[in-house]
Amino acid sequence: MQEGDNVLVTVITDGYENSSHFFNAAMVKELIEGLKAKGWVFTYIGANQDSEQVSSQMGFQGSMDFCQDEVGSAVMFDKMRRSNREYYRKVKLMKDTGCHMTLDDDFFMEKSSSARVTPDHITTLAPDEIFVFGSNLQGMHMGGAAAFAAEHFGAIMGQGVGLQGQSYAIPTMQGGVDTIKPYVDEFLKFAEAHQEMKFYVTAIGCGIAGFTPRQIAPLFVDAIRLQNVYLPDEFWGVINYKYTSF
């Protein structure tokens, strides 16, 4: 093992190994905190106990209870595998793209990026939901998702960029992918600053503008870490294949 390696430590316990004469919880926590400072991630899975309470006393970052029988153990190992897979996807993503992600955030909550899929047919929105569509710089919302946004979600004729009503416009018809990227970056910064909103990104640029998901999806790679941004299933397919497969 080398300095800077990503290390994941998982403890699985029935709660009965409490007879150590050499270490107590405070000493274990001190050891764990020292390794966490180097980027190690510690998770705790326990039966016959309150795993969250026990693990927090020793500095573990994620915890999960399980039922100590055949079925409960099978469920636990399946959830652990899926959570570990998500962890290693994040590690690979950081190495491939250079973007920073929190590796220990809600470790067993399975906040998988690919679970955040924009619904195929959006007809109504909750007050905190935003419809994200492809536009032109002139804001002439005359066709496709843009026309739908103007008719249903408050898109403003003549406004080609940004938040308007319960919609957000990203220009896609002013050049190539390189000219779309700054507007996508601007949108992602806006979404990160407005965690109270949930953004449903449609397949921008893949209709009238003539681009493909393979061209547009990589622009949204930073959305992986934004829990309030949803992408089309075909965008996630490209992102997961290109950046998070292993």
PDB file of N, CA and C in Angstrom, residues 63-110:
ATOM      1  N   SER A  63     -22.761   3.397   9.152  1.00  0.00           N
ATOM      2  CA  SER A  63     -23.142   2.223   9.932  1.00  0.00           C
ATOM      3  C   SER A  63     -24.429   1.621   9.382  1.00  0.00           C
ATOM      4  N   MET A  64     -24.627   0.336   9.686  1.00  0.00           N
ATOM      5  CA  MET A  64     -25.829  -0.362   9.242  1.00  0.00           C
ATOM      6  C   MET A  64     -26.119  -1.507  10.206  1.00  0.00           C
ATOM      7  N   ASP A  65     -27.390  -1.658  10.597  1.00  0.00           N
ATOM      8  CA  ASP A  65     -27.819  -2.805  11.395  1.00  0.00           C
ATOM      9  C   ASP A  65     -28.167  -3.965  10.472  1.00  0.00           C
ATOM     10  N   PHE A  66     -28.064  -5.192  11.010  1.00  0.00           N
ATOM     11  CA  PHE A  66     -28.569  -6.323  10.247  1.00  0.00           C
ATOM     12  C   PHE A  66     -29.082  -7.396  11.198  1.00  0.00           C
ATOM     13  N   CYS A  67     -29.974  -8.206  10.690  1.00  0.00           N
ATOM     14  CA  CYS A  67     -30.541  -9.302  11.455  1.00  0.00           C
ATOM     15  C   CYS A  67     -29.648 -10.528  11.290  1.00  0.00           C
ATOM     16  N   GLN A  68     -29.220 -11.093  12.410  1.00  0.00           N
ATOM     17  CA  GLN A  68     -28.224 -12.165  12.377  1.00  0.00           C
ATOM     18  C   GLN A  68     -28.880 -13.530  12.120  1.00  0.00           C
ATOM     19  N   ASP A  69     -29.463 -13.674  10.938  1.00  0.00           N
ATOM     20  CA  ASP A  69     -29.953 -14.969  10.497  1.00  0.00           C
ATOM     21  C   ASP A  69     -29.609 -15.122   9.026  1.00  0.00           C
ATOM     22  N   GLU A  70     -30.025 -16.216   8.420  1.00  0.00           N
ATOM     23  CA  GLU A  70     -29.621 -16.488   7.039  1.00  0.00           C
ATOM     24  C   GLU A  70     -30.109 -15.414   6.080  1.00  0.00           C
ATOM     25  N   VAL A  71     -31.397 -15.064   6.195  1.00  0.00           N
ATOM     26  CA  VAL A  71     -31.956 -14.059   5.292  1.00  0.00           C
ATOM     27  C   VAL A  71     -31.356 -12.686   5.573  1.00  0.00           C
ATOM     28  N   GLY A  72     -31.290 -12.309   6.855  1.00  0.00           N
ATOM     29  CA  GLY A  72     -30.750 -10.998   7.205  1.00  0.00           C
ATOM     30  C   GLY A  72     -29.309 -10.829   6.777  1.00  0.00           C
ATOM     31  N   SER A  73     -28.526 -11.885   6.912  1.00  0.00           N
ATOM     32  CA  SER A  73     -27.122 -11.813   6.496  1.00  0.00           C
ATOM     33  C   SER A  73     -26.997 -11.664   4.986  1.00  0.00           C
ATOM     34  N   ALA A  74     -27.845 -12.368   4.239  1.00  0.00           N
ATOM     35  CA  ALA A  74     -27.815 -12.263   2.779  1.00  0.00           C
ATOM     36  C   ALA A  74     -28.175 -10.849   2.335  1.00  0.00           C
ATOM     37  N   VAL A  75     -29.199 -10.265   2.963  1.00  0.00           N
ATOM     38  CA  VAL A  75     -29.605  -8.893   2.637  1.00  0.00           C
ATOM     39  C   VAL A  75     -28.471  -7.921   2.956  1.00  0.00           C
ATOM     40  N   MET A  76     -27.849  -8.125   4.122  1.00  0.00           N
ATOM     41  CA  MET A  76     -26.763  -7.246   4.536  1.00  0.00           C
ATOM     42  C   MET A  76     -25.599  -7.285   3.559  1.00  0.00           C
ATOM     43  N   PHE A  77     -25.170  -8.494   3.169  1.00  0.00           N
ATOM     44  CA  PHE A  77     -24.024  -8.599   2.259  1.00  0.00           C
ATOM     45  C   PHE A  77     -24.346  -8.009   0.883  1.00  0.00           C
ATOM     46  N   ASP A  78     -25.585  -8.159   0.444  1.00  0.00           N
ATOM     47  CA  ASP A  78     -25.971  -7.574  -0.842  1.00  0.00           C
ATOM     48  C   ASP A  78     -25.900  -6.053  -0.777  1.00  0.00           C
ATOM     49  N   LYS A  79     -26.423  -5.475   0.312  1.00  0.00           N
ATOM     50  CA  LYS A  79     -26.394  -4.017   0.448  1.00  0.00           C
ATOM     51  C   LYS A  79     -24.955  -3.523   0.594  1.00  0.00           C
ATOM     52  N   MET A  80     -24.135  -4.271   1.317  1.00  0.00           N
ATOM     53  CA  MET A  80     -22.737  -3.887   1.468  1.00  0.00           C
ATOM     54  C   MET A  80     -22.024  -3.893   0.121  1.00  0.00           C
ATOM     55  N   ARG A  81     -22.273  -4.928  -0.695  1.00  0.00           N
ATOM     56  CA  ARG A  81     -21.632  -4.990  -2.020  1.00  0.00           C
ATOM     57  C   ARG A  81     -22.037  -3.798  -2.877  1.00  0.00           C
ATOM     58  N   ARG A  82     -23.338  -3.465  -2.858  1.00  0.00           N
ATOM     59  CA  ARG A  82     -23.790  -2.339  -3.676  1.00  0.00           C
ATOM     60  C   ARG A  82     -23.194  -1.020  -3.185  1.00  0.00           C
ATOM     61  N   SER A  83     -23.105  -0.844  -1.870  1.00  0.00           N
ATOM     62  CA  SER A  83     -22.520   0.378  -1.323  1.00  0.00           C
ATOM     63  C   SER A  83     -21.032   0.454  -1.634  1.00  0.00           C
ATOM     64  N   ASN A  84     -20.333  -0.682  -1.519  1.00  0.00           N
ATOM     65  CA  ASN A  84     -18.903  -0.700  -1.854  1.00  0.00           C
ATOM     66  C   ASN A  84     -18.674  -0.389  -3.324  1.00  0.00           C
ATOM     67  N   ARG A  85     -19.558  -0.936  -4.178  1.00  0.00           N
ATOM     68  CA  ARG A  85     -19.442  -0.676  -5.613  1.00  0.00           C
ATOM     69  C   ARG A  85     -19.583   0.822  -5.895  1.00  0.00           C
ATOM     70  N   GLU A  86     -20.531   1.466  -5.210  1.00  0.00           N
ATOM     71  CA  GLU A  86     -20.720   2.908  -5.397  1.00  0.00           C
ATOM     72  C   GLU A  86     -19.485   3.670  -4.921  1.00  0.00           C
ATOM     73  N   TYR A  87     -18.886   3.222  -3.818  1.00  0.00           N
ATOM     74  CA  TYR A  87     -17.667   3.850  -3.306  1.00  0.00           C
ATOM     75  C   TYR A  87     -16.548   3.778  -4.340  1.00  0.00           C
ATOM     76  N   TYR A  88     -16.315   2.604  -4.914  1.00  0.00           N
ATOM     77  CA  TYR A  88     -15.215   2.450  -5.872  1.00  0.00           C
ATOM     78  C   TYR A  88     -15.505   3.178  -7.184  1.00  0.00           C
ATOM     79  N   ARG A  89     -16.762   3.329  -7.515  1.00  0.00           N
ATOM     80  CA  ARG A  89     -17.098   4.143  -8.681  1.00  0.00           C
ATOM     81  C   ARG A  89     -16.699   5.594  -8.439  1.00  0.00           C
ATOM     82  N   LYS A  90     -16.965   6.090  -7.244  1.00  0.00           N
ATOM     83  CA  LYS A  90     -16.592   7.460  -6.912  1.00  0.00           C
ATOM     84  C   LYS A  90     -15.072   7.623  -6.941  1.00  0.00           C
ATOM     85  N   VAL A  91     -14.360   6.641  -6.408  1.00  0.00           N
ATOM     86  CA  VAL A  91     -12.898   6.700  -6.415  1.00  0.00           C
ATOM     87  C   VAL A  91     -12.379   6.787  -7.847  1.00  0.00           C
ATOM     88  N   LYS A  92     -12.888   5.937  -8.711  1.00  0.00           N
ATOM     89  CA  LYS A  92     -12.447   5.945 -10.101  1.00  0.00           C
ATOM     90  C   LYS A  92     -12.817   7.255 -10.795  1.00  0.00           C
ATOM     91  N   LEU A  93     -14.002   7.759 -10.493  1.00  0.00           N
ATOM     92  CA  LEU A  93     -14.431   9.027 -11.084  1.00  0.00           C
ATOM     93  C   LEU A  93     -13.484  10.151 -10.704  1.00  0.00           C
ATOM     94  N   MET A  94     -13.099  10.221  -9.437  1.00  0.00           N
ATOM     95  CA  MET A  94     -12.183  11.273  -8.998  1.00  0.00           C
ATOM     96  C   MET A  94     -10.840  11.172  -9.703  1.00  0.00           C
ATOM     97  N   LYS A  95     -10.352   9.948  -9.860  1.00  0.00           N
ATOM     98  CA  LYS A  95      -9.054   9.766 -10.520  1.00  0.00           C
ATOM     99  C   LYS A  95      -9.134  10.110 -12.000  1.00  0.00           C
ATOM    100  N   ASP A  96     -10.272   9.794 -12.627  1.00  0.00           N
ATOM    101  CA  ASP A  96     -10.411  10.027 -14.064  1.00  0.00           C
ATOM    102  C   ASP A  96     -10.687  11.480 -14.409  1.00  0.00           C
ATOM    103  N   THR A  97     -11.430  12.171 -13.532  1.00  0.00           N
ATOM    104  CA  THR A  97     -11.880  13.520 -13.874  1.00  0.00           C
ATOM    105  C   THR A  97     -11.257  14.618 -13.026  1.00  0.00           C
ATOM    106  N   GLY A  98     -10.710  14.236 -11.878  1.00  0.00           N
ATOM    107  CA  GLY A  98     -10.121  15.245 -11.002  1.00  0.00           C
ATOM    108  C   GLY A  98     -11.117  15.973 -10.134  1.00  0.00           C
ATOM    109  N   CYS A  99     -12.419  15.632 -10.222  1.00  0.00           N
ATOM    110  CA  CYS A  99     -13.407  16.314  -9.397  1.00  0.00           C
ATOM    111  C   CYS A  99     -13.413  15.700  -8.000  1.00  0.00           C
ATOM    112  N   HIS A 100     -13.641  16.528  -6.991  1.00  0.00           N
ATOM    113  CA  HIS A 100     -13.637  16.056  -5.605  1.00  0.00           C
ATOM    114  C   HIS A 100     -15.021  15.563  -5.216  1.00  0.00           C
ATOM    115  N   MET A 101     -15.057  14.450  -4.478  1.00  0.00           N
ATOM    116  CA  MET A 101     -16.312  13.904  -3.970  1.00  0.00           C
ATOM    117  C   MET A 101     -16.110  13.457  -2.534  1.00  0.00           C
ATOM    118  N   THR A 102     -17.186  13.520  -1.734  1.00  0.00           N
ATOM    119  CA  THR A 102     -17.139  13.039  -0.362  1.00  0.00           C
ATOM    120  C   THR A 102     -17.414  11.544  -0.370  1.00  0.00           C
ATOM    121  N   LEU A 103     -16.413  10.749   0.000  1.00  0.00           N
ATOM    122  CA  LEU A 103     -16.528   9.307  -0.123  1.00  0.00           C
ATOM    123  C   LEU A 103     -17.274   8.662   1.030  1.00  0.00           C
ATOM    124  N   ASP A 104     -17.372   9.358   2.152  1.00  0.00           N
ATOM    125  CA  ASP A 104     -17.972   8.742   3.327  1.00  0.00           C
ATOM    126  C   ASP A 104     -19.359   9.290   3.637  1.00  0.00           C
ATOM    127  N   ASP A 105     -19.944  10.053   2.742  1.00  0.00           N
ATOM    128  CA  ASP A 105     -21.237  10.684   2.994  1.00  0.00           C
ATOM    129  C   ASP A 105     -22.355   9.660   2.865  1.00  0.00           C
ATOM    130  N   ASP A 106     -23.052   9.378   3.997  1.00  0.00           N
ATOM    131  CA  ASP A 106     -24.183   8.447   3.985  1.00  0.00           C
ATOM    132  C   ASP A 106     -23.819   7.165   3.248  1.00  0.00           C
ATOM    133  N   PHE A 107     -22.779   6.495   3.728  1.00  0.00           N
ATOM    134  CA  PHE A 107     -22.175   5.400   2.977  1.00  0.00           C
ATOM    135  C   PHE A 107     -23.180   4.323   2.583  1.00  0.00           C
ATOM    136  N   PHE A 108     -24.043   3.919   3.509  1.00  0.00           N
ATOM    137  CA  PHE A 108     -24.968   2.836   3.222  1.00  0.00           C
ATOM    138  C   PHE A 108     -26.343   3.313   2.750  1.00  0.00           C
ATOM    139  N   MET A 109     -26.469   4.618   2.445  1.00  0.00           N
ATOM    140  CA  MET A 109     -27.756   5.149   2.004  1.00  0.00           C
ATOM    141  C   MET A 109     -28.013   4.891   0.531  1.00  0.00           C
ATOM    142  N   GLU A 110     -26.989   4.444  -0.192  1.00  0.00           N
ATOM    143  CA  GLU A 110     -27.123   4.083  -1.600  1.00  0.00           C
ATOM    144  C   GLU A 110     -27.684   5.235  -2.443  1.00  0.00           C
TER     145      GLU A 110
END
